[in-house]
Coordinates of C-alpha atoms in Angstrom, one line a residue:
Chain Q
M142 CA 4.0 -22.9 10.4
V143 CA 1.0 -24.1 11.5
Y144 CA -1.4 -23.0 7.8
S145 CA -5.5 -22.4 7.7
R146 CA -7.4 -23.9 5.4
H147 CA -7.2 -23.6 2.1
I148 CA -10.2 -21.6 -0.1
L149 CA -10.9 -24.6 -2.2
R150 CA -12.0 -27.5 0.1
E151 CA -11.6 -30.1 -2.1
F152 CA -7.2 -29.2 -2.0
D153 CA -7.4 -29.7 1.5
T154 CA -8.9 -33.3 0.8
A155 CA -6.8 -34.3 -1.7
L156 CA -3.7 -33.4 0.5
D157 CA -5.4 -34.5 4.1
A158 CA -5.8 -38.0 2.5
L159 CA -1.8 -38.2 0.5
R160 CA -0.6 -37.7 3.9
S161 CA -2.6 -40.0 5.6
D162 CA -1.8 -42.8 3.0
A163 CA 1.6 -41.5 3.9
L164 CA 1.4 -41.5 7.7
M165 CA -0.3 -45.1 7.1
M166 CA 2.3 -46.4 5.3
A167 CA 4.6 -45.1 8.5
S168 CA 3.1 -47.3 10.7
L169 CA 3.0 -50.7 8.4
T170 CA 6.7 -50.2 7.6
D171 CA 7.2 -49.5 11.6
R172 CA 5.1 -52.6 12.5
N173 CA 7.3 -54.0 9.6
L174 CA 11.0 -53.3 11.5
Q175 CA 9.1 -54.5 14.9
N176 CA 8.3 -58.2 13.7
A177 CA 12.1 -58.7 11.9
M178 CA 13.1 -57.5 15.2
T179 CA 11.3 -59.9 16.8
C180 CA 11.7 -62.7 14.1
L181 CA 16.0 -62.4 15.0
L182 CA 15.5 -61.5 18.8
D183 CA 13.0 -64.2 20.3
R184 CA 13.5 -66.4 17.2
V185 CA 10.0 -66.5 15.9
P186 CA 9.9 -67.5 12.3
E187 CA 6.5 -67.0 11.7
L188 CA 6.9 -63.2 11.7
C189 CA 8.5 -63.4 8.3
A190 CA 5.6 -64.0 6.9
V191 CA 4.4 -61.7 8.6
T192 CA 6.9 -59.0 7.2
V193 CA 6.4 -59.8 3.9
A194 CA 2.9 -59.7 3.5
D195 CA 2.5 -56.1 5.0
E196 CA 5.1 -55.2 2.5
K197 CA 3.2 -55.5 0.0
E198 CA 0.3 -53.3 1.4
V199 CA 3.4 -50.7 2.0
D200 CA 4.0 -51.2 -1.8
A201 CA 0.6 -51.0 -2.6
L202 CA 0.5 -47.7 -0.6
E203 CA 4.0 -46.3 -2.0
K204 CA 1.6 -46.3 -5.8
K205 CA -1.2 -44.4 -4.6
V206 CA 1.1 -41.6 -2.5
D207 CA 2.6 -41.2 -5.9
S208 CA -0.5 -41.5 -8.5
N209 CA -2.6 -39.5 -5.9
G210 CA 0.8 -36.9 -5.2
V211 CA 0.9 -36.5 -9.3
E212 CA -3.1 -36.8 -9.4
I213 CA -2.6 -32.8 -6.6
L214 CA -0.1 -31.5 -8.9
L215 CA -1.8 -31.5 -11.7
R216 CA -6.0 -30.4 -10.4
F217 CA -4.1 -27.6 -8.2
Q218 CA -0.6 -26.5 -8.9
P219 CA 0.3 -26.2 -5.7
V220 CA 3.2 -23.6 -5.0
A221 CA 5.0 -22.5 -1.9
S222 CA 5.0 -24.9 1.4
D223 CA 1.7 -26.5 -0.3
L224 CA 3.9 -27.6 -3.7
R225 CA 6.8 -28.9 -1.1
Q226 CA 4.5 -31.3 0.9
V227 CA 3.4 -32.7 -1.9
V228 CA 6.7 -33.7 -3.4
S229 CA 7.6 -34.1 0.2
T230 CA 5.3 -36.4 0.6
M231 CA 5.9 -38.9 -2.3
K232 CA 9.7 -39.0 -2.0
L233 CA 8.2 -40.5 2.1
G234 CA 6.4 -42.7 0.4
S235 CA 9.5 -44.2 -1.9
N236 CA 11.9 -43.8 1.3
L237 CA 9.0 -46.3 3.5
E238 CA 9.0 -48.4 0.8
R239 CA 12.8 -49.0 1.0
V240 CA 12.7 -49.2 4.9
A241 CA 9.8 -51.9 4.6
D242 CA 11.7 -53.7 2.0
Q243 CA 14.7 -53.8 4.0
A244 CA 12.5 -54.9 7.0
V245 CA 11.6 -57.9 4.6
K246 CA 15.4 -59.2 3.6
I247 CA 15.7 -59.0 7.9
A248 CA 13.4 -61.3 8.7
R249 CA 14.2 -63.2 5.8
R250 CA 17.7 -63.8 7.1
S251 CA 16.6 -63.7 10.3
R252 CA 14.4 -66.8 9.0
K253 CA 17.4 -68.4 8.8
L254 CA 18.7 -67.8 11.8
T255 CA 16.1 -69.2 13.5
M256 CA 16.6 -72.9 11.7
E257 CA 20.4 -72.6 13.0
P258 CA 21.9 -73.0 16.7
E259 CA 21.1 -69.7 18.2
L260 CA 24.7 -67.3 18.2
D261 CA 25.3 -64.6 20.8
E262 CA 25.8 -62.2 19.1
A263 CA 22.3 -62.2 17.3
I264 CA 21.5 -60.9 20.8
A265 CA 24.3 -58.2 20.7
L266 CA 22.4 -56.4 17.1
G267 CA 19.6 -55.4 19.7
P268 CA 21.0 -52.0 20.6
L269 CA 21.7 -51.9 16.2
F270 CA 17.9 -52.7 16.5
I271 CA 16.4 -50.2 18.5
E272 CA 18.9 -47.3 17.6
A273 CA 17.8 -47.9 14.4
I274 CA 14.0 -48.1 15.1
S275 CA 14.2 -45.5 17.0
L276 CA 15.8 -43.5 14.6
F277 CA 13.3 -44.2 12.3
R278 CA 10.1 -43.2 14.2
D279 CA 11.5 -40.0 14.9
S280 CA 11.9 -39.1 11.7
I281 CA 8.4 -40.2 10.7
R282 CA 8.0 -37.6 13.6
S283 CA 9.5 -34.4 12.2
F284 CA 7.9 -34.9 9.5
A285 CA 4.3 -35.3 11.4
D286 CA 4.6 -32.6 13.0
G287 CA 7.0 -30.4 11.1
D288 CA 9.5 -30.8 14.2
V289 CA 12.9 -29.1 12.4
T290 CA 15.1 -29.4 15.5
L291 CA 14.5 -33.0 15.6
A292 CA 15.0 -33.4 12.3
R293 CA 18.0 -31.9 11.9
S294 CA 19.2 -33.9 14.9
L295 CA 18.9 -36.8 12.6
H296 CA 22.1 -36.1 10.5
E297 CA 23.6 -37.2 13.9
R298 CA 22.7 -39.3 15.2
D299 CA 22.6 -41.6 11.8
R300 CA 26.4 -41.3 12.0
E301 CA 25.9 -42.5 15.2
L302 CA 24.3 -45.9 14.1
D303 CA 27.5 -46.2 10.9
Q304 CA 29.8 -46.7 13.9
M305 CA 27.5 -48.8 15.7
N306 CA 27.3 -50.7 12.1
H307 CA 31.3 -50.6 12.2
D308 CA 32.3 -52.0 15.5
I309 CA 29.6 -54.3 14.8
A310 CA 30.8 -55.5 11.6
D311 CA 34.5 -55.8 13.2
D312 CA 33.3 -57.8 15.8
L313 CA 30.9 -60.6 13.1
T314 CA 34.3 -60.9 10.8
A315 CA 36.8 -61.8 13.8
K316 CA 34.4 -64.4 14.7
M317 CA 34.0 -65.9 11.5
A318 CA 37.5 -66.3 11.4
E319 CA 37.2 -68.4 14.9
Q320 CA 34.3 -70.3 13.9
P321 CA 34.3 -70.9 10.3
D322 CA 31.7 -73.4 10.4
R323 CA 28.9 -70.8 11.1
I324 CA 30.8 -68.8 8.3
P325 CA 26.6 -68.3 6.6
D326 CA 25.0 -67.2 9.4
Y327 CA 27.7 -65.1 10.6
L328 CA 27.1 -63.1 7.5
N329 CA 23.6 -63.3 8.0
L330 CA 23.6 -61.1 11.2
L331 CA 26.5 -58.9 9.2
F332 CA 24.1 -58.1 6.0
I333 CA 21.0 -57.8 9.0
A334 CA 23.5 -54.9 10.5
R335 CA 23.8 -53.4 7.4
H336 CA 20.1 -53.6 6.3
L337 CA 19.8 -51.3 9.5
E338 CA 22.0 -49.2 9.0
R339 CA 20.4 -48.7 5.7
V340 CA 17.4 -47.8 7.8
G341 CA 19.0 -44.9 9.3
D342 CA 19.9 -43.7 5.8
H343 CA 16.4 -43.8 4.6
A344 CA 15.3 -41.9 8.2
K345 CA 17.6 -39.4 7.5
N346 CA 16.9 -38.8 4.0
I347 CA 13.3 -38.3 6.3
G348 CA 14.2 -35.8 8.3
E349 CA 16.0 -34.0 5.0
D350 CA 12.8 -33.8 3.6
A351 CA 11.1 -32.6 6.7
V352 CA 13.5 -30.1 7.0
Y353 CA 12.8 -28.8 2.9
T354 CA 8.9 -29.1 3.9
A355 CA 8.6 -27.2 6.8
Q356 CA 11.5 -24.2 5.8
A357 CA 12.4 -24.7 1.8
E358 CA 15.9 -25.6 2.8
D359 CA 17.9 -28.3 1.4
I360 CA 20.4 -29.9 3.8
R361 CA 21.1 -33.1 1.9
H362 CA 25.0 -33.4 1.9
P363 CA 26.3 -30.2 3.2
N364 CA 29.6 -31.3 2.7
N365 CA 29.3 -31.5 -0.9
L366 CA 30.1 -27.6 -2.5
L367 CA 30.0 -28.2 -6.0
E368 CA 27.0 -26.7 -7.5
V369 CA 25.5 -28.2 -10.9
G370 CA 24.1 -26.7 -13.7
Chain D
M616 CA 10.2 12.1 2.2
A617 CA 10.4 15.3 -0.3
V618 CA 6.9 14.6 -1.5
N619 CA 5.6 16.2 -4.9
T620 CA 1.7 16.0 -5.3
M621 CA 0.0 15.8 -9.0
S622 CA -3.6 16.1 -10.2
S623 CA -4.3 15.7 -13.3
S624 CA -7.6 15.0 -15.5
T625 CA -5.9 14.6 -18.8
P626 CA -3.0 13.0 -20.7
T627 CA -1.3 16.0 -21.4
S628 CA -1.5 18.0 -18.3
Q629 CA 1.8 19.7 -17.0
S630 CA -0.5 21.1 -13.9
G631 CA 1.0 20.7 -10.9
A632 CA 4.0 18.0 -12.2
M633 CA 6.7 16.6 -9.6
N634 CA 9.4 18.6 -8.9
P635 CA 11.9 17.3 -10.6
T636 CA 14.9 16.3 -7.8
P637 CA 18.6 15.8 -8.6
T638 CA 20.0 11.8 -7.3
S639 CA 22.9 11.4 -6.6
P640 CA 25.5 10.3 -9.4
A641 CA 26.0 7.0 -7.9
T642 CA 22.6 6.1 -7.9
A643 CA 22.2 8.1 -11.2
A644 CA 24.6 4.9 -13.1
E645 CA 23.1 2.4 -11.2
L646 CA 19.3 3.1 -12.3
V647 CA 20.7 2.8 -16.0
T648 CA 22.4 -0.5 -15.2
A649 CA 20.5 -2.2 -13.1
N650 CA 16.7 -0.9 -13.0
A651 CA 14.7 0.6 -15.8
F652 CA 12.3 2.0 -13.1
A653 CA 12.5 3.0 -9.8
V654 CA 9.8 3.7 -7.8
K655 CA 10.3 5.8 -4.2
D656 CA 7.5 6.7 -1.8
L657 CA 4.4 6.1 -4.5
S658 CA 0.8 7.0 -3.3
I659 CA -2.3 7.1 -5.7
W660 CA -5.3 8.2 -5.0
Y661 CA -8.9 8.3 -6.7
G662 CA -10.3 10.6 -5.7
E663 CA -10.6 9.8 -1.7
K664 CA -9.5 6.4 -1.7
Q665 CA -6.2 5.5 -1.1
A666 CA -5.3 2.7 -4.5
I667 CA -1.3 2.4 -3.8
K668 CA 0.2 3.3 -0.4
N669 CA 3.5 4.4 -0.1
I670 CA 4.9 1.6 -2.0
S671 CA 8.6 1.9 -3.1
I672 CA 10.0 -0.8 -5.4
D673 CA 12.9 -0.9 -8.0
I674 CA 12.1 -3.2 -12.0
P675 CA 15.2 -4.3 -13.1
V676 CA 16.0 -3.8 -16.9
M677 CA 15.3 -5.7 -19.7
A678 CA 13.6 -9.0 -17.2
I679 CA 10.3 -9.5 -16.6
T680 CA 8.2 -8.6 -14.0
A681 CA 5.3 -9.9 -12.6
I682 CA 2.9 -8.0 -10.0
I683 CA 0.1 -10.3 -9.1
G684 CA -2.2 -9.9 -5.7
P685 CA -5.9 -10.2 -5.5
S686 CA -8.2 -8.0 -7.2
G687 CA -8.7 -4.5 -6.6
C688 CA -5.0 -4.7 -5.1
G689 CA -3.6 -1.8 -7.1
K690 CA -1.6 -3.9 -9.5
S691 CA -3.4 -2.4 -12.7
T692 CA -3.1 0.9 -11.4
F693 CA 0.4 0.4 -10.4
I694 CA 1.8 -0.1 -13.6
R695 CA -0.2 2.5 -15.7
C696 CA 1.5 5.2 -13.7
L697 CA 4.5 3.7 -15.3
N698 CA 3.6 5.4 -18.3
R699 CA 0.8 8.2 -17.1
M700 CA -1.5 6.6 -18.2
H701 CA -3.5 6.7 -14.9
E702 CA -4.0 10.5 -15.7
L703 CA -6.8 9.5 -17.9
V704 CA -8.7 9.0 -14.7
P705 CA -9.8 11.7 -13.6
R706 CA -9.4 13.2 -9.9
T707 CA -6.4 10.9 -9.9
R708 CA -3.9 12.2 -7.2
V709 CA 0.3 10.9 -7.1
E710 CA 2.7 11.7 -4.6
G711 CA 6.2 10.4 -4.5
K712 CA 8.4 9.8 -7.5
I713 CA 9.2 7.5 -10.5
L714 CA 12.6 7.7 -12.0
F715 CA 12.8 6.1 -15.6
H716 CA 16.7 5.1 -15.6
G717 CA 17.2 7.9 -13.5
E718 CA 14.8 10.4 -14.7
D719 CA 11.9 11.7 -13.5
L720 CA 8.3 10.6 -15.4
Y721 CA 6.9 13.6 -13.6
A722 CA 9.4 16.6 -13.5
A723 CA 7.7 19.9 -14.8
G724 CA 8.7 19.0 -18.7
S725 CA 8.1 15.9 -18.8
D726 CA 5.7 14.8 -21.7
P727 CA 3.5 12.0 -21.3
A728 CA 2.9 11.1 -24.9
M729 CA 6.6 11.2 -24.7
V730 CA 6.5 8.9 -21.9
R731 CA 4.0 6.8 -23.6
R732 CA 6.1 5.8 -26.5
R733 CA 8.9 4.5 -24.8
V734 CA 6.6 2.5 -22.1
G735 CA 4.2 0.9 -24.4
M736 CA 1.0 -0.9 -22.9
V737 CA -0.7 -3.7 -23.6
F738 CA -4.1 -4.0 -22.3
Q739 CA -6.4 -7.0 -21.2
K740 CA -8.4 -7.4 -24.3
S741 CA -7.1 -6.8 -27.8
N742 CA -7.7 -3.6 -28.6
P743 CA -6.9 -3.4 -32.6
F744 CA -9.2 -0.2 -34.2
P745 CA -12.1 -1.4 -35.5
T746 CA -12.1 0.6 -38.8
M747 CA -8.2 -0.6 -39.6
S748 CA -6.4 -3.0 -41.1
I749 CA -3.7 -5.3 -40.0
E750 CA -1.1 -3.4 -41.0
E751 CA -3.1 0.6 -40.2
N752 CA -2.9 -0.8 -37.0
V753 CA 1.0 -2.2 -36.7
L754 CA 1.7 1.8 -37.9
V755 CA -1.0 3.8 -36.7
G756 CA 1.3 5.6 -34.0
L757 CA 4.5 6.1 -36.4
R758 CA 1.7 7.8 -38.4
L759 CA 0.8 9.9 -35.5
N760 CA 4.5 10.7 -35.5
G761 CA 4.9 11.7 -38.5
V762 CA 7.0 9.1 -39.9
R763 CA 5.7 8.9 -43.8
N764 CA 8.5 7.7 -45.6
R765 CA 6.9 4.2 -46.9
Q766 CA 10.4 2.2 -46.8
V767 CA 10.9 2.8 -43.2
L768 CA 6.9 2.2 -42.9
N769 CA 7.1 -1.4 -44.9
E770 CA 10.1 -2.3 -42.7
R771 CA 8.9 -1.2 -39.3
L772 CA 5.8 -3.0 -39.9
E773 CA 7.2 -6.7 -40.9
K774 CA 10.1 -6.2 -37.9
S775 CA 7.2 -5.4 -35.9
L776 CA 5.1 -8.2 -36.4
R777 CA 8.0 -11.1 -36.8
R778 CA 9.1 -9.9 -33.2
A779 CA 5.5 -10.3 -32.1
A780 CA 5.4 -14.0 -34.1
L781 CA 2.6 -12.8 -35.9
W782 CA 4.7 -12.2 -39.4
D783 CA 4.4 -15.5 -40.8
E784 CA 0.1 -15.7 -40.4
V785 CA -1.4 -12.7 -41.5
K786 CA 1.6 -11.5 -44.4
N787 CA -0.6 -12.0 -46.9
D788 CA -3.6 -10.4 -45.5
L789 CA -2.2 -7.4 -44.5
K790 CA -4.8 -5.0 -45.9
K791 CA -7.5 -6.9 -44.4
P792 CA -9.7 -5.8 -41.3
G793 CA -7.7 -6.1 -37.8
M794 CA -10.7 -7.5 -36.2
S795 CA -10.5 -10.5 -39.4
I796 CA -8.4 -12.8 -37.1
S797 CA -8.6 -14.4 -33.9
G798 CA -8.6 -13.6 -31.0
G799 CA -5.2 -14.2 -29.7
Q800 CA -3.4 -12.9 -33.3
Q801 CA -5.6 -10.0 -32.2
Q802 CA -3.7 -9.5 -28.7
R803 CA -0.4 -10.3 -30.8
L804 CA -1.3 -7.7 -33.4
C805 CA -1.8 -5.0 -30.3
I806 CA 1.7 -6.4 -29.4
A807 CA 3.1 -5.8 -32.5
R808 CA 1.1 -2.1 -32.0
A809 CA 3.0 -1.3 -29.1
L810 CA 6.6 -2.6 -30.8
A811 CA 6.1 -0.3 -33.6
V812 CA 7.2 2.4 -31.7
E813 CA 10.0 1.3 -30.7
P814 CA 9.6 1.1 -26.4
E815 CA 12.2 0.4 -24.5
V816 CA 9.3 -1.0 -22.0
L817 CA 6.2 -2.7 -22.5
L818 CA 3.8 -2.8 -19.9
M819 CA 1.4 -6.0 -20.4
D820 CA -2.2 -6.0 -18.1
E821 CA -3.4 -8.7 -17.8
P822 CA -2.5 -10.1 -21.2
C823 CA -4.1 -13.1 -21.8
S824 CA -7.1 -13.1 -19.8
A825 CA -9.3 -13.6 -22.6
L826 CA -7.5 -16.5 -24.7
D827 CA -7.4 -20.0 -25.2
P828 CA -4.6 -21.8 -23.6
I829 CA -2.9 -22.4 -27.3
A830 CA -3.2 -18.8 -28.0
T831 CA -1.8 -18.1 -24.2
A832 CA 0.7 -19.8 -24.3
K833 CA 2.1 -18.0 -27.9
I834 CA 1.9 -15.2 -25.4
E835 CA 3.8 -16.1 -23.4
E836 CA 6.0 -17.7 -25.1
L837 CA 6.5 -14.5 -27.1
I838 CA 7.0 -12.4 -23.7
R839 CA 9.5 -14.3 -23.2
E840 CA 11.4 -14.0 -26.3
L841 CA 10.7 -9.8 -25.6
R842 CA 12.6 -10.2 -22.8
D843 CA 16.3 -9.8 -24.8
Q844 CA 14.8 -6.8 -25.8
Y845 CA 12.3 -4.7 -23.9
T846 CA 11.7 -4.5 -20.1
I847 CA 8.3 -6.2 -19.4
V848 CA 6.2 -5.1 -16.4
I849 CA 3.0 -8.2 -16.7
V850 CA 0.2 -7.4 -14.2
T851 CA -1.8 -11.0 -14.1
H852 CA -4.5 -12.8 -12.0
N853 CA -2.6 -16.1 -13.3
M854 CA 0.2 -17.1 -10.9
Q855 CA 0.5 -20.2 -12.3
Q856 CA 1.8 -17.6 -15.9
A857 CA 3.9 -15.2 -13.6
S858 CA 5.8 -18.3 -12.5
R859 CA 6.2 -19.3 -16.2
V860 CA 7.0 -16.0 -17.6
S861 CA 9.1 -13.7 -14.4
D862 CA 11.8 -13.5 -13.4
R863 CA 10.7 -11.0 -10.9
T864 CA 7.6 -11.2 -8.7
A865 CA 6.1 -8.6 -6.9
F866 CA 2.8 -9.6 -4.7
F867 CA 0.9 -6.3 -3.9
Y868 CA -2.3 -6.5 -1.3
V869 CA -4.6 -3.5 -0.3
G870 CA -2.5 -1.4 -2.0
E871 CA 0.6 -2.3 -0.3
L872 CA 3.4 -3.7 -1.9
I873 CA 4.1 -6.9 0.3
E874 CA 6.9 -8.5 -0.8
F875 CA 9.3 -8.4 -4.0
G876 CA 11.9 -10.8 -5.4
D877 CA 13.3 -13.4 -7.7
T878 CA 9.8 -15.7 -8.8
A879 CA 11.4 -19.0 -8.2
Q880 CA 12.3 -18.5 -4.8
L881 CA 8.4 -16.2 -4.0
F882 CA 7.1 -19.2 -5.4
N883 CA 8.8 -21.8 -3.4
R884 CA 9.6 -19.3 -0.4
P885 CA 8.1 -16.7 0.1
R886 CA 9.3 -14.7 2.9
E887 CA 5.7 -12.7 4.1
R888 CA 2.7 -14.8 5.1
Q889 CA 0.6 -12.9 3.5
T890 CA 2.5 -14.1 0.5
E891 CA 2.3 -17.7 1.1
D892 CA -1.3 -17.2 2.4
Y893 CA -2.5 -15.8 -1.6
I894 CA -0.5 -17.6 -3.6
T895 CA -1.9 -21.1 -1.7
G896 CA -5.2 -20.3 -1.9
R897 CA -5.6 -19.5 1.7
F898 CA -7.0 -16.2 0.9
G899 CA -7.4 -14.0 -1.8

């Protein structure tokens, strides 16, 4: 739904700034994930330092989004779609910060791997990277555009990503038995796959917030029928 | 639609009162248990100007119903119809039906004074009678209704002031002028005055608009406490107040009821675009 501007223009300005900061976070986080991927697949250890530095900027933006979000709640006391927009944008900030954290963890493990002889299985993580980044980008697109159809599709794609992670974990576990001397490296790959799976979880969360923002519908935990309080 | 028309210029006028239309037993029973008011196809004119346009709404019993909307949307006119207060305005004309616990408020023979006793009202600006003491202000309605028993009056005085959360603040100053207390206390005094005649419904027309935030908070807390004993309908310009105190909210716009529903739902997920635009400050 496209909304007209508020009578109070200052409110529009504050909302636009909040959204802009969150989308800047998303852009930096996306770059972090790409750098982490390049660090591993192209064996470029220098990109690890870049990823860590960018993550600090993401952290600072998260604090800014939280602070400005609280200020909007205090000053303008938004309701309905405005309230959902502010709350969801603050939650988006938290999810992005965690994705950026995952990118740093991936980059650090990738740097360790670049110091050892290359493993074929590292390349095998390529499709997992591509799917995780694609999922992440679509979650941001769904949030930015209010694309509810795209947002709702992320649940299923996250499950597919989980399955890819399971399959890779099985392969890596088998390789550890075959090459016990490379167990530390295989463990690093195992953890990288796990971090990518977590990126998918955060992307799914962002999609859920996109649906809540646009339609005020809570689609989290669809199989949990327990109602509290 | 069976339209009944009433024109009046005095609060006690019975001329042209609505003809009572029997309601089905099932409907009447439902109204008694669930709704204080059932408003059907209500339209109101001031002379040529139509202030309310064909509104139908059920107001639940023992709950707080807030009415919001921009200036001139008809919300004050609407609640004044619920105790026939609008009849004080000359050249007022009403069509439609208002059932109060299943009884037609405008039926021939219905006494506006009795309606107003059962459906009390508190106004925007506190209006204690300036020449009366705090005690006299609270008891004036009872005295006008012929109650003379001192014990009854004393009991009702304390009970009303306690219910209005004012007793502890004025119990030693009951003989002082009603105008001598603060604005917030005066408004609670007016609530006590309304409660003294033991109404079933309390209508409140922007009761906090002239009060500071602390006095407003006290009135809001009081409204929540009164909810267990009274049906309350409150008109307010303050949407935060509506969302804080009410169980259900109705949004009026240019004399029409745009949306009516659970307050949390209306302020989080309004069904109508006009409601969304109004509560989010996109027009008004």
